[in-house]
Amino acid sequence: MTEPHDDDVPGDLSPSELGMWQAFRIGATYDLSVGNAVLDDPFSPRAWPPERSVRARVVALLLLDGPPALAGRVSALKLRGVQITGTLDLAGGTVSPYVELHGCRFENEVVLPECRFGTLRMVGCAIPRLEAARLHTEGDLHLPRCRVERGIRLTDAQIGTDLLINQIHVRPDRSGRAIVADGMSVAQDLQAELIETYGELSLRGAKIGVSLNLRGSRLRGAEGRRALNAPQLSVERTLYMTYAWVSDTGNVAGTTPPGGLANFNTPMRGARIQPFECRGGVRLDDGRFGDAVDFHHARFLLSSERKEELSLRRIVTPELRFNPERPEEGRVVLNGAKVVTLIDLSTSWPGPGGLAMGGFVYENLVPYGHFPLTRRLEWVAAATPEYAPEPYERLAAVLRNSGEDADAREVLLAKQRRRRETLPLAAKLWGYLQDWTVAYGYRPGRAALWMAVLWAAGALAFAQCDPAAIKRDEHPEWNAPLYALDLLLPVINLGQDGYWRLQGIWQWASAVLILLGWVLATTVAAGASRLLRRS
């Protein structure tokens, strides 16, 4: 088999472009770096000499209609330390060769709308802007450690396996958005660890086939924009917005320099924690998460003045791990969310006015550390600046289902006390009386104690009385203890009441016992009816 001739090589190629052309035909890496970290830094303002440059149209020619590989080789574009001048425009094209760029510079934006790739890797490159709406890759799209000055557009892109953008730095476009990936579909993982964005990260309606990982990332919203805007996001497994272990030197085993992510869960020498941090609003409304949403040690810096929120309206997930740092401003909104297990930390929830959870449904509570009932009631009160029974009833039901009947009764008692403050004066006074006597029926032991005290007091008092019979020949023998009990127990007749004529103070004493007996009986009956309804 004869080797192809070089007659198909364009005649206007520069020496660096000719070297790239020849490396493409054998799938070798074309390296124009000089081996000096300062001179090879693609993000440095220092200009690179012309001999390190190739024209974007020559790169496009290789990718879209390049020469065949030499015998026994596979063609591929692999560049290192190369500056690409002009605008690389592959819009609508199909790129068959493997593409991998390391430490390269682009003079103008990279234009890839509706382009099809096998796998595209750009690592540590300086890119003015990446325009890739409806991009389609059969394999991975990798952009780790790149810096993009005017935003990335991946609207409706389809990534065949993984999207990896770890440690990327992206500044916003003219509308204040750093990464726009609305409607994007990723077949496997979206790895976005330790990224830094200076505008909105938009993932509206995006679908992630496995997990979305934002560990250790820092998202900053531009003026008038959220930091993360991802309503109707679908993640088959877990959304991680947690801390990461990082190494500043890159010399720790399991990290990727510089400032790499460490692959371990315990502290090691030379590594530090970097929490996930969000400066600006977060919107995850109507999201669907197959395993969990994890906010472990996250930091949300919200502005009450700009009405910023961590919005989790109507999300559905088996597990919500809510133990970030407590937001000092803004609101956490869980209205309509449905969670099977809520794993939370008492010090993570915001105070009064900072929490909303109308219609929030959860089935199990698993607190991190100590979370006493008094703090849990403060949690509900913080979410209901105006009285609403639903959060109390939901908490009581969850506690009862987990066997905490006494705590469930305390929650319902707290609900009655909150409700009492909304009632008119007469009803409020009646509520105070019920609370003071038998705690609205939720503490039946108190009713028994009051009955015993009143019976003993009545028996001692009536022992000093010698009443006259109403009918001389039709009356039982006078029994002071039995008479006091007959007055206290409404409806039940013990054979003493109705046979004696009491006068003066004794008549008033009997009236007081009858009245208190009815109060105790009605409140206990109310408590019993609530118990039957709960059963």
Short mmCIF file of C-alpha atoms in Angstrom, two decimals:
data_model
loop_
_atom_site.label_atom_id
_atom_site.label_comp_id
_atom_site.label_asym_id
_atom_site.label_seq_id
_atom_site.Cartn_x
_atom_site.Cartn_y
_atom_site.Cartn_z
CA MET A 1 0.00 0.00 0.00
CA THR A 2 1.48 3.29 -1.04
CA GLU A 3 1.55 6.26 1.24
CA PRO A 4 -0.61 9.25 0.28
CA HIS A 5 1.30 12.11 -1.25
CA ASP A 6 1.49 15.54 0.35
CA ASP A 7 -0.11 17.17 -2.68
CA ASP A 8 -3.31 17.78 -0.69
CA VAL A 9 -1.52 20.11 1.76
CA PRO A 10 -2.62 23.74 1.23
CA GLY A 11 0.20 25.84 -0.10
CA ASP A 12 -0.31 28.82 2.20
CA LEU A 13 0.35 27.06 5.51
CA SER A 14 2.80 28.60 7.95
CA PRO A 15 5.50 26.37 9.45
CA SER A 16 3.46 25.93 12.67
CA GLU A 17 0.34 25.08 10.66
CA LEU A 18 2.25 22.60 8.55
CA GLY A 19 3.51 20.92 11.72
CA MET A 20 -0.06 20.74 13.03
CA TRP A 21 -1.22 19.26 9.71
CA GLN A 22 1.37 16.51 9.83
CA ALA A 23 0.69 15.73 13.51
CA PHE A 24 -3.04 15.46 12.70
CA ARG A 25 -2.42 12.70 10.14
CA ILE A 26 -0.66 10.49 12.70
CA GLY A 27 -2.81 11.46 15.74
CA ALA A 28 0.20 12.91 17.60
CA THR A 29 0.16 15.81 20.03
CA TYR A 30 1.39 19.01 18.45
CA ASP A 31 3.16 20.84 21.25
CA LEU A 32 4.27 24.46 20.90
CA SER A 33 4.80 25.08 24.61
CA VAL A 34 8.28 26.19 25.71
CA GLY A 35 8.43 24.42 29.06
CA ASN A 36 8.25 27.61 31.13
CA ALA A 37 5.19 27.94 33.40
CA VAL A 38 5.09 31.74 33.01
CA LEU A 39 5.55 31.80 29.24
CA ASP A 40 3.13 28.91 28.70
CA ASP A 41 0.33 30.36 30.88
CA PRO A 42 -2.65 30.81 28.51
CA PHE A 43 -4.32 33.21 30.94
CA SER A 44 -1.38 35.59 31.21
CA PRO A 45 -1.66 39.00 29.47
CA ARG A 46 1.79 38.33 28.00
CA ALA A 47 1.52 37.95 24.20
CA TRP A 48 2.66 34.73 22.56
CA PRO A 49 5.00 34.97 19.54
CA PRO A 50 3.58 34.38 16.02
CA GLU A 51 5.38 31.06 15.67
CA ARG A 52 3.01 29.63 18.31
CA SER A 53 -0.10 30.61 16.33
CA VAL A 54 -2.28 28.76 13.85
CA ARG A 55 -5.27 30.13 11.98
CA ALA A 56 -8.78 29.06 13.03
CA ARG A 57 -9.74 28.35 9.40
CA VAL A 58 -6.92 25.81 9.10
CA VAL A 59 -8.11 24.10 12.30
CA ALA A 60 -11.64 24.05 10.88
CA LEU A 61 -10.37 22.55 7.62
CA LEU A 62 -8.64 19.74 9.51
CA LEU A 63 -11.70 18.97 11.64
CA LEU A 64 -14.36 19.16 8.94
CA ASP A 65 -12.47 17.98 5.84
CA GLY A 66 -9.01 16.95 6.96
CA PRO A 67 -6.62 14.65 5.15
CA PRO A 68 -6.79 10.89 5.77
CA ALA A 69 -4.62 9.35 8.44
CA LEU A 70 -1.38 7.69 7.46
CA ALA A 71 -1.42 3.95 7.26
CA GLY A 72 -1.79 2.33 10.67
CA ARG A 73 -2.62 5.64 12.34
CA VAL A 74 -5.81 7.39 13.52
CA SER A 75 -6.16 11.07 12.75
CA ALA A 76 -6.76 13.36 15.71
CA LEU A 77 -6.29 17.01 16.58
CA LYS A 78 -4.20 17.21 19.73
CA LEU A 79 -2.73 20.63 20.50
CA ARG A 80 -0.74 21.93 23.43
CA GLY A 81 0.37 25.53 24.01
CA VAL A 82 -1.05 26.74 20.70
CA GLN A 83 -2.74 30.08 19.96
CA ILE A 84 -5.66 29.91 17.52
CA THR A 85 -6.21 33.20 15.68
CA GLY A 86 -9.45 34.29 14.09
CA THR A 87 -12.84 32.75 14.88
CA LEU A 88 -13.17 28.98 15.03
CA ASP A 89 -16.59 28.46 13.42
CA LEU A 90 -17.81 24.87 13.09
CA ALA A 91 -21.53 25.64 13.22
CA GLY A 92 -23.66 22.81 11.83
CA GLY A 93 -20.64 20.67 11.01
CA THR A 94 -19.80 17.08 11.85
CA VAL A 95 -16.38 16.52 13.42
CA SER A 96 -15.22 12.91 13.23
CA PRO A 97 -11.62 13.14 14.57
CA TYR A 98 -10.87 13.08 18.26
CA VAL A 99 -10.18 16.62 19.57
CA GLU A 100 -8.06 17.45 22.61
CA LEU A 101 -6.59 20.89 23.37
CA HIS A 102 -4.37 21.62 26.39
CA GLY A 103 -3.30 25.07 27.54
CA CYS A 104 -4.34 26.75 24.30
CA ARG A 105 -5.49 30.30 23.57
CA PHE A 106 -8.34 31.37 21.34
CA GLU A 107 -8.24 34.86 19.89
CA ASN A 108 -12.02 35.00 19.30
CA GLU A 109 -15.06 33.05 20.37
CA VAL A 110 -15.52 29.37 19.57
CA VAL A 111 -18.71 28.84 17.53
CA LEU A 112 -20.17 25.31 17.70
CA PRO A 113 -23.99 25.57 17.36
CA GLU A 114 -25.61 22.35 16.09
CA CYS A 115 -22.17 20.80 15.67
CA ARG A 116 -21.63 17.07 16.17
CA PHE A 117 -18.53 15.65 17.87
CA GLY A 118 -17.39 12.28 19.06
CA THR A 119 -15.48 13.59 22.08
CA LEU A 120 -14.31 17.15 22.67
CA ARG A 121 -11.75 18.00 25.33
CA MET A 122 -10.42 21.50 25.98
CA VAL A 123 -8.34 21.57 29.17
CA GLY A 124 -6.97 24.74 30.74
CA CYS A 125 -7.71 26.87 27.68
CA ALA A 126 -8.42 30.61 27.44
CA ILE A 127 -11.66 31.12 25.50
CA PRO A 128 -13.32 34.52 24.95
CA ARG A 129 -16.73 32.87 24.54
CA LEU A 130 -18.11 29.41 23.80
CA GLU A 131 -21.26 29.38 21.68
CA ALA A 132 -22.52 25.78 21.50
CA ALA A 133 -26.31 25.72 21.49
CA ARG A 134 -27.69 22.33 20.39
CA LEU A 135 -24.19 20.84 20.38
CA HIS A 136 -24.26 17.05 20.16
CA THR A 137 -21.47 14.76 21.39
CA GLU A 138 -21.41 10.98 21.25
CA GLY A 139 -18.91 10.91 24.09
CA ASP A 140 -17.64 13.42 26.67
CA LEU A 141 -17.46 17.18 26.66
CA HIS A 142 -14.57 18.27 28.90
CA LEU A 143 -13.76 21.90 29.74
CA PRO A 144 -11.83 21.62 33.04
CA ARG A 145 -9.73 24.56 34.23
CA CYS A 146 -10.72 26.71 31.24
CA ARG A 147 -11.38 30.43 31.56
CA VAL A 148 -14.20 31.92 29.53
CA GLU A 149 -14.54 35.69 29.53
CA ARG A 150 -17.98 36.22 27.98
CA GLY A 151 -20.01 33.19 28.93
CA ILE A 152 -20.87 29.71 27.69
CA ARG A 153 -24.04 28.80 25.82
CA LEU A 154 -25.08 25.12 25.84
CA THR A 155 -28.82 25.51 25.36
CA ASP A 156 -30.45 22.19 24.33
CA ALA A 157 -27.05 20.54 24.01
CA GLN A 158 -26.92 16.72 24.14
CA ILE A 159 -23.90 15.20 25.82
CA GLY A 160 -23.53 11.48 25.13
CA THR A 161 -21.68 10.56 28.34
CA ASP A 162 -20.16 13.03 30.85
CA LEU A 163 -19.95 16.82 30.98
CA LEU A 164 -16.86 17.77 32.97
CA ILE A 165 -16.22 21.44 33.77
CA ASN A 166 -14.32 21.14 37.05
CA GLN A 167 -12.43 24.30 38.12
CA ILE A 168 -13.71 26.35 35.19
CA HIS A 169 -13.89 30.17 35.57
CA VAL A 170 -16.67 31.84 33.61
CA ARG A 171 -17.52 35.53 33.44
CA PRO A 172 -20.93 36.74 32.30
CA ASP A 173 -22.23 37.65 28.88
CA ARG A 174 -23.94 40.96 28.20
CA SER A 175 -27.17 39.77 29.85
CA GLY A 176 -25.43 38.74 33.10
CA ARG A 177 -25.41 34.97 32.50
CA ALA A 178 -22.22 32.96 32.83
CA ILE A 179 -23.39 29.50 31.73
CA VAL A 180 -26.68 29.02 29.89
CA ALA A 181 -27.56 25.33 29.59
CA ASP A 182 -31.36 25.40 29.51
CA GLY A 183 -32.83 22.17 28.20
CA MET A 184 -29.43 20.46 28.14
CA SER A 185 -29.31 16.68 28.40
CA VAL A 186 -26.33 14.84 29.91
CA ALA A 187 -26.47 11.05 29.71
CA GLN A 188 -24.27 10.46 32.75
CA ASP A 189 -22.61 12.84 35.25
CA LEU A 190 -22.29 16.60 35.21
CA GLN A 191 -19.08 17.24 37.13
CA ALA A 192 -18.81 20.93 38.10
CA GLU A 193 -16.56 20.83 41.16
CA LEU A 194 -14.67 23.94 42.26
CA ILE A 195 -16.08 26.04 39.44
CA GLU A 196 -16.30 29.83 39.71
CA THR A 197 -19.02 31.75 37.90
CA TYR A 198 -19.52 35.50 37.95
CA GLY A 199 -22.99 35.50 36.45
CA GLU A 200 -26.05 33.29 36.45
CA LEU A 201 -25.69 29.54 36.01
CA SER A 202 -28.90 28.63 34.18
CA LEU A 203 -30.02 24.97 33.99
CA ARG A 204 -33.73 25.39 33.35
CA GLY A 205 -35.28 22.09 32.36
CA ALA A 206 -31.90 20.34 32.15
CA LYS A 207 -31.75 16.55 32.52
CA ILE A 208 -28.81 14.81 34.18
CA GLY A 209 -28.63 11.03 33.77
CA VAL A 210 -26.71 10.30 36.97
CA SER A 211 -25.51 13.01 39.42
CA LEU A 212 -24.90 16.76 39.38
CA ASN A 213 -21.82 17.61 41.40
CA LEU A 214 -21.14 21.22 42.48
CA ARG A 215 -18.83 20.43 45.41
CA GLY A 216 -16.71 23.37 46.51
CA SER A 217 -17.96 25.65 43.74
CA ARG A 218 -18.52 29.40 44.05
CA LEU A 219 -21.48 30.85 42.17
CA ARG A 220 -21.99 34.62 42.05
CA GLY A 221 -25.09 36.16 40.58
CA ALA A 222 -24.78 39.28 38.43
CA GLU A 223 -27.00 42.34 39.01
CA GLY A 224 -30.64 41.40 38.61
CA ARG A 225 -29.80 37.70 38.14
CA ARG A 226 -29.78 34.65 40.37
CA ALA A 227 -26.59 32.75 41.08
CA LEU A 228 -28.27 29.45 40.14
CA ASN A 229 -31.48 29.31 38.12
CA ALA A 230 -32.55 25.70 37.62
CA PRO A 231 -36.34 25.23 37.72
CA GLN A 232 -37.60 21.84 36.48
CA LEU A 233 -34.12 20.37 36.77
CA SER A 234 -34.12 16.58 36.64
CA VAL A 235 -31.29 14.59 38.26
CA GLU A 236 -31.57 10.81 38.31
CA ARG A 237 -29.38 10.41 41.39
CA THR A 238 -28.06 13.18 43.69
CA LEU A 239 -27.50 16.93 43.52
CA TYR A 240 -24.37 17.74 45.55
CA MET A 241 -23.95 21.34 46.74
CA THR A 242 -21.43 20.53 49.45
CA TYR A 243 -17.85 21.24 50.50
CA ALA A 244 -14.75 19.79 48.87
CA TRP A 245 -11.26 19.01 50.11
CA VAL A 246 -8.75 20.92 48.01
CA SER A 247 -4.99 21.17 47.83
CA ASP A 248 -3.35 24.54 47.16
CA THR A 249 -0.15 22.90 46.03
CA GLY A 250 -1.48 19.91 44.16
CA ASN A 251 1.10 17.70 45.92
CA VAL A 252 -1.48 15.77 47.94
CA ALA A 253 -2.25 12.30 46.66
CA GLY A 254 -5.65 12.18 45.03
CA THR A 255 -5.77 15.85 43.97
CA THR A 256 -5.51 17.63 40.66
CA PRO A 257 -3.23 20.70 40.63
CA PRO A 258 -3.52 23.58 40.82
CA GLY A 259 -6.04 23.90 43.62
CA GLY A 260 -7.22 20.42 42.78
CA LEU A 261 -10.10 18.44 44.20
CA ALA A 262 -9.07 15.81 46.71
CA ASN A 263 -10.61 12.35 46.50
CA PHE A 264 -10.88 11.66 50.21
CA ASN A 265 -13.37 12.29 52.99
CA THR A 266 -11.08 12.94 55.94
CA PRO A 267 -8.58 15.76 56.53
CA MET A 268 -5.08 15.23 55.16
CA ARG A 269 -1.96 17.29 55.47
CA GLY A 270 -1.76 19.97 52.81
CA ALA A 271 -5.53 20.02 52.12
CA ARG A 272 -8.30 22.33 53.24
CA ILE A 273 -12.08 22.51 53.09
CA GLN A 274 -13.71 24.73 50.50
CA PRO A 275 -17.48 24.98 51.03
CA PHE A 276 -19.97 25.36 48.23
CA GLU A 277 -20.81 29.07 48.19
CA CYS A 278 -23.63 30.86 46.45
CA ARG A 279 -23.81 34.67 46.36
CA GLY A 280 -27.28 35.37 45.07
CA GLY A 281 -30.61 33.64 44.69
CA VAL A 282 -31.02 29.93 44.03
CA ARG A 283 -34.06 28.53 42.23
CA LEU A 284 -34.65 24.77 42.11
CA ASP A 285 -38.44 24.93 41.80
CA ASP A 286 -40.25 21.82 40.48
CA GLY A 287 -37.01 19.84 40.43
CA ARG A 288 -36.97 16.03 40.49
CA PHE A 289 -34.08 14.27 42.23
CA GLY A 290 -33.90 10.48 42.30
CA ASP A 291 -31.79 10.02 45.45
CA ALA A 292 -31.11 13.24 47.38
CA VAL A 293 -30.41 16.95 47.49
CA ASP A 294 -27.35 17.55 49.65
CA PHE A 295 -26.49 20.98 51.15
CA HIS A 296 -23.84 19.72 53.58
CA HIS A 297 -21.83 22.74 54.86
CA ALA A 298 -23.05 24.90 51.94
CA ARG A 299 -23.01 28.68 52.28
CA PHE A 300 -25.87 30.77 50.89
CA LEU A 301 -25.26 34.52 50.95
CA LEU A 302 -28.65 36.05 50.17
CA SER A 303 -29.86 39.64 50.24
CA SER A 304 -33.16 40.50 51.90
CA GLU A 305 -33.11 43.88 50.19
CA ARG A 306 -33.09 42.20 46.76
CA LYS A 307 -35.61 39.58 47.98
CA GLU A 308 -33.25 36.70 47.22
CA GLU A 309 -34.30 33.16 48.10
CA LEU A 310 -33.11 29.60 48.28
CA SER A 311 -36.25 28.41 46.53
CA LEU A 312 -37.14 24.71 46.71
CA ARG A 313 -40.80 25.07 45.79
CA ARG A 314 -42.46 21.79 44.80
CA ILE A 315 -39.23 19.78 44.57
CA VAL A 316 -39.59 16.01 44.87
CA THR A 317 -36.78 13.93 46.37
CA PRO A 318 -36.46 10.90 48.65
CA GLU A 319 -33.96 12.75 50.85
CA LEU A 320 -33.22 16.39 51.63
CA ARG A 321 -30.00 16.94 53.60
CA PHE A 322 -30.40 20.45 54.94
CA ASN A 323 -27.36 21.30 57.04
CA PRO A 324 -25.74 24.34 55.45
CA GLU A 325 -24.54 27.39 57.31
CA ARG A 326 -27.53 29.40 58.48
CA PRO A 327 -28.45 32.09 55.91
CA GLU A 328 -28.25 35.45 57.65
CA GLU A 329 -30.57 37.13 55.12
CA GLY A 330 -33.06 36.16 52.45
CA ARG A 331 -35.52 33.27 52.70
CA VAL A 332 -35.57 29.51 52.43
CA VAL A 333 -38.79 28.46 50.66
CA LEU A 334 -40.08 24.87 50.78
CA ASN A 335 -43.69 25.49 49.78
CA GLY A 336 -45.22 22.41 48.19
CA ALA A 337 -42.02 20.34 48.40
CA LYS A 338 -42.35 16.57 48.88
CA VAL A 339 -39.58 14.80 50.76
CA VAL A 340 -39.52 11.29 52.21
CA THR A 341 -36.71 11.90 54.72
CA LEU A 342 -35.64 15.32 55.99
CA ILE A 343 -32.13 15.21 57.45
CA ASP A 344 -31.44 18.57 59.07
CA LEU A 345 -29.40 20.50 61.58
CA SER A 346 -31.06 22.74 64.16
CA THR A 347 -28.60 25.59 63.58
CA SER A 348 -29.03 25.57 59.78
CA TRP A 349 -32.57 26.91 59.59
CA PRO A 350 -33.15 30.68 59.37
CA GLY A 351 -35.07 32.59 62.03
CA PRO A 352 -38.56 34.13 61.94
CA GLY A 353 -39.46 35.54 58.54
CA GLY A 354 -36.68 33.61 56.83
CA LEU A 355 -38.51 30.34 56.26
CA ALA A 356 -41.65 29.37 54.35
CA MET A 357 -42.99 25.82 54.11
CA GLY A 358 -46.69 25.90 53.35
CA GLY A 359 -47.70 22.51 51.98
CA PHE A 360 -44.27 21.06 52.73
CA VAL A 361 -44.68 17.28 53.05
CA TYR A 362 -42.10 15.06 54.73
CA GLU A 363 -42.48 11.59 56.22
CA ASN A 364 -39.40 11.11 58.40
CA LEU A 365 -37.18 13.39 60.46
CA VAL A 366 -33.52 12.50 61.01
CA PRO A 367 -31.71 15.37 62.74
CA TYR A 368 -27.95 15.86 62.68
CA GLY A 369 -26.93 16.02 66.32
CA HIS A 370 -29.18 17.35 69.07
CA PHE A 371 -32.45 18.86 67.86
CA PRO A 372 -34.75 19.26 70.91
CA LEU A 373 -38.49 19.64 70.52
CA THR A 374 -38.36 23.27 71.69
CA ARG A 375 -36.06 24.09 68.75
CA ARG A 376 -38.30 22.12 66.40
CA LEU A 377 -41.28 24.22 67.54
CA GLU A 378 -39.22 27.35 66.92
CA TRP A 379 -38.58 25.97 63.42
CA VAL A 380 -42.32 25.72 62.78
CA ALA A 381 -42.98 29.14 64.32
CA ALA A 382 -40.30 30.70 62.08
CA ALA A 383 -42.16 29.37 59.05
CA THR A 384 -45.56 30.68 60.20
CA PRO A 385 -45.37 34.39 61.07
CA GLU A 386 -49.15 34.21 60.75
CA TYR A 387 -50.86 31.23 62.36
CA ALA A 388 -51.29 28.22 60.08
CA PRO A 389 -52.27 24.79 61.47
CA GLU A 390 -50.74 22.66 58.67
CA PRO A 391 -47.04 22.75 59.69
CA TYR A 392 -47.94 21.81 63.27
CA GLU A 393 -50.18 18.97 62.15
CA ARG A 394 -47.54 17.65 59.73
CA LEU A 395 -44.86 17.67 62.44
CA ALA A 396 -47.20 15.97 64.92
CA ALA A 397 -48.09 13.27 62.39
CA VAL A 398 -44.42 12.55 61.64
CA LEU A 399 -43.55 12.36 65.35
CA ARG A 400 -46.52 10.09 66.05
CA ASN A 401 -45.59 7.77 63.19
CA SER A 402 -42.09 7.47 64.63
CA GLY A 403 -43.49 6.55 68.05
CA GLU A 404 -42.98 9.95 69.73
CA ASP A 405 -46.57 10.30 71.00
CA ALA A 406 -45.69 12.64 73.89
CA ASP A 407 -43.82 14.99 71.55
CA ALA A 408 -46.70 14.88 69.08
CA ARG A 409 -49.09 16.02 71.84
CA GLU A 410 -46.72 18.87 72.74
CA VAL A 411 -46.75 20.01 69.12
CA LEU A 412 -50.54 20.00 68.98
CA LEU A 413 -50.67 21.89 72.27
CA ALA A 414 -48.33 24.51 70.77
CA LYS A 415 -50.70 24.71 67.81
CA GLN A 416 -53.66 25.45 70.10
CA ARG A 417 -51.68 28.16 71.88
CA ARG A 418 -50.76 29.80 68.54
CA ARG A 419 -54.38 29.59 67.44
CA ARG A 420 -55.57 31.15 70.70
CA GLU A 421 -53.75 34.38 69.90
CA THR A 422 -55.91 34.85 66.79
CA LEU A 423 -59.25 34.53 68.64
CA PRO A 424 -61.49 37.29 70.06
CA LEU A 425 -61.16 38.19 73.74
CA ALA A 426 -63.88 35.91 75.14
CA ALA A 427 -62.61 32.86 73.24
CA LYS A 428 -59.05 33.76 74.18
CA LEU A 429 -59.96 33.82 77.91
CA TRP A 430 -61.71 30.48 77.55
CA GLY A 431 -58.59 29.14 75.85
CA TYR A 432 -56.37 30.33 78.69
CA LEU A 433 -58.67 28.55 81.14
CA GLN A 434 -58.49 25.30 79.18
CA ASP A 435 -54.73 25.60 78.90
CA TRP A 436 -54.25 26.31 82.60
CA THR A 437 -56.50 23.51 83.71
CA VAL A 438 -55.95 20.58 81.38
CA ALA A 439 -53.72 21.91 78.58
CA TYR A 440 -56.52 21.61 76.01
CA GLY A 441 -56.90 17.94 76.88
CA TYR A 442 -53.38 17.00 75.74
CA ARG A 443 -52.27 16.39 79.33
CA PRO A 444 -55.03 14.19 80.82
CA GLY A 445 -53.04 13.59 83.96
CA ARG A 446 -53.50 17.24 84.86
CA ALA A 447 -57.31 16.84 84.67
CA ALA A 448 -57.20 13.87 87.05
CA LEU A 449 -55.05 15.88 89.46
CA TRP A 450 -57.49 18.81 89.40
CA MET A 451 -60.44 16.51 89.94
CA ALA A 452 -58.70 14.93 92.91
CA VAL A 453 -57.83 18.33 94.43
CA LEU A 454 -61.34 19.68 93.96
CA TRP A 455 -62.91 16.51 95.34
CA ALA A 456 -60.70 16.60 98.44
CA ALA A 457 -61.42 20.31 98.97
CA GLY A 458 -65.14 19.78 98.46
CA ALA A 459 -65.24 16.79 100.80
CA LEU A 460 -63.46 18.73 103.57
CA ALA A 461 -65.69 21.74 103.09
CA PHE A 462 -68.99 19.85 103.04
CA ALA A 463 -67.94 17.82 106.07
CA GLN A 464 -68.54 21.05 108.03
CA CYS A 465 -72.06 21.37 106.63
CA ASP A 466 -75.28 19.87 108.05
CA PRO A 467 -77.87 20.56 105.34
CA ALA A 468 -81.60 20.11 105.67
CA ALA A 469 -83.34 17.57 103.44
CA ILE A 470 -85.68 18.85 100.74
CA LYS A 471 -88.13 16.04 101.57
CA ARG A 472 -88.09 14.92 105.17
CA ASP A 473 -88.83 11.25 104.52
CA GLU A 474 -87.09 10.84 101.11
CA HIS A 475 -83.35 11.36 101.36
CA PRO A 476 -80.22 9.24 101.77
CA GLU A 477 -77.81 9.56 104.62
CA TRP A 478 -75.61 12.70 104.25
CA ASN A 479 -72.18 11.80 102.81
CA ALA A 480 -69.93 14.83 102.26
CA PRO A 481 -67.26 13.13 100.03
CA LEU A 482 -69.90 11.45 97.86
CA TYR A 483 -71.89 14.69 97.59
CA ALA A 484 -68.78 16.63 96.41
CA LEU A 485 -68.04 13.95 93.80
CA ASP A 486 -71.67 13.99 92.63
CA LEU A 487 -71.39 17.74 92.00
CA LEU A 488 -68.06 17.43 90.12
CA LEU A 489 -69.16 14.67 87.74
CA PRO A 490 -71.76 16.03 85.30
CA VAL A 491 -74.48 13.73 83.96
CA ILE A 492 -73.59 10.89 86.39
CA ASN A 493 -75.87 10.67 89.45
CA LEU A 494 -74.32 9.16 92.59
CA GLY A 495 -77.45 9.50 94.70
CA GLN A 496 -76.55 12.63 96.69
CA ASP A 497 -77.29 15.66 94.52
CA GLY A 498 -80.92 16.84 94.53
CA TYR A 499 -81.87 15.72 98.07
CA TRP A 500 -80.39 18.53 100.16
CA ARG A 501 -81.21 22.22 100.59
CA LEU A 502 -78.01 24.27 100.84
CA GLN A 503 -78.05 27.91 101.70
CA GLY A 504 -75.61 30.85 101.77
CA ILE A 505 -71.96 30.07 101.21
CA TRP A 506 -72.67 26.35 100.78
CA GLN A 507 -74.92 27.06 97.86
CA TRP A 508 -72.15 29.10 96.23
CA ALA A 509 -69.61 26.32 96.92
CA SER A 510 -71.81 23.73 95.24
CA ALA A 511 -72.29 26.01 92.19
CA VAL A 512 -68.53 26.48 91.86
CA LEU A 513 -67.96 22.71 91.98
CA ILE A 514 -70.62 22.13 89.32
CA LEU A 515 -69.12 24.81 87.05
CA LEU A 516 -65.56 23.52 87.43
CA GLY A 517 -66.75 19.97 86.86
CA TRP A 518 -68.29 20.98 83.54
CA VAL A 519 -65.10 22.86 82.51
CA LEU A 520 -62.94 19.83 83.24
CA ALA A 521 -65.37 17.45 81.60
CA THR A 522 -65.70 19.44 78.36
CA THR A 523 -61.97 19.98 77.95
CA VAL A 524 -61.24 16.30 78.63
CA ALA A 525 -63.98 15.34 76.17
CA ALA A 526 -62.39 17.63 73.55
CA GLY A 527 -59.03 16.00 74.13
CA ALA A 528 -60.58 12.54 73.89
CA SER A 529 -62.27 13.40 70.60
CA ARG A 530 -58.93 14.60 69.19
CA LEU A 531 -57.34 11.37 70.33
CA LEU A 532 -60.05 9.35 68.59
CA ARG A 533 -59.62 11.36 65.38
CA ARG A 534 -55.85 10.78 65.48
CA SER A 535 -56.46 7.05 65.96
#
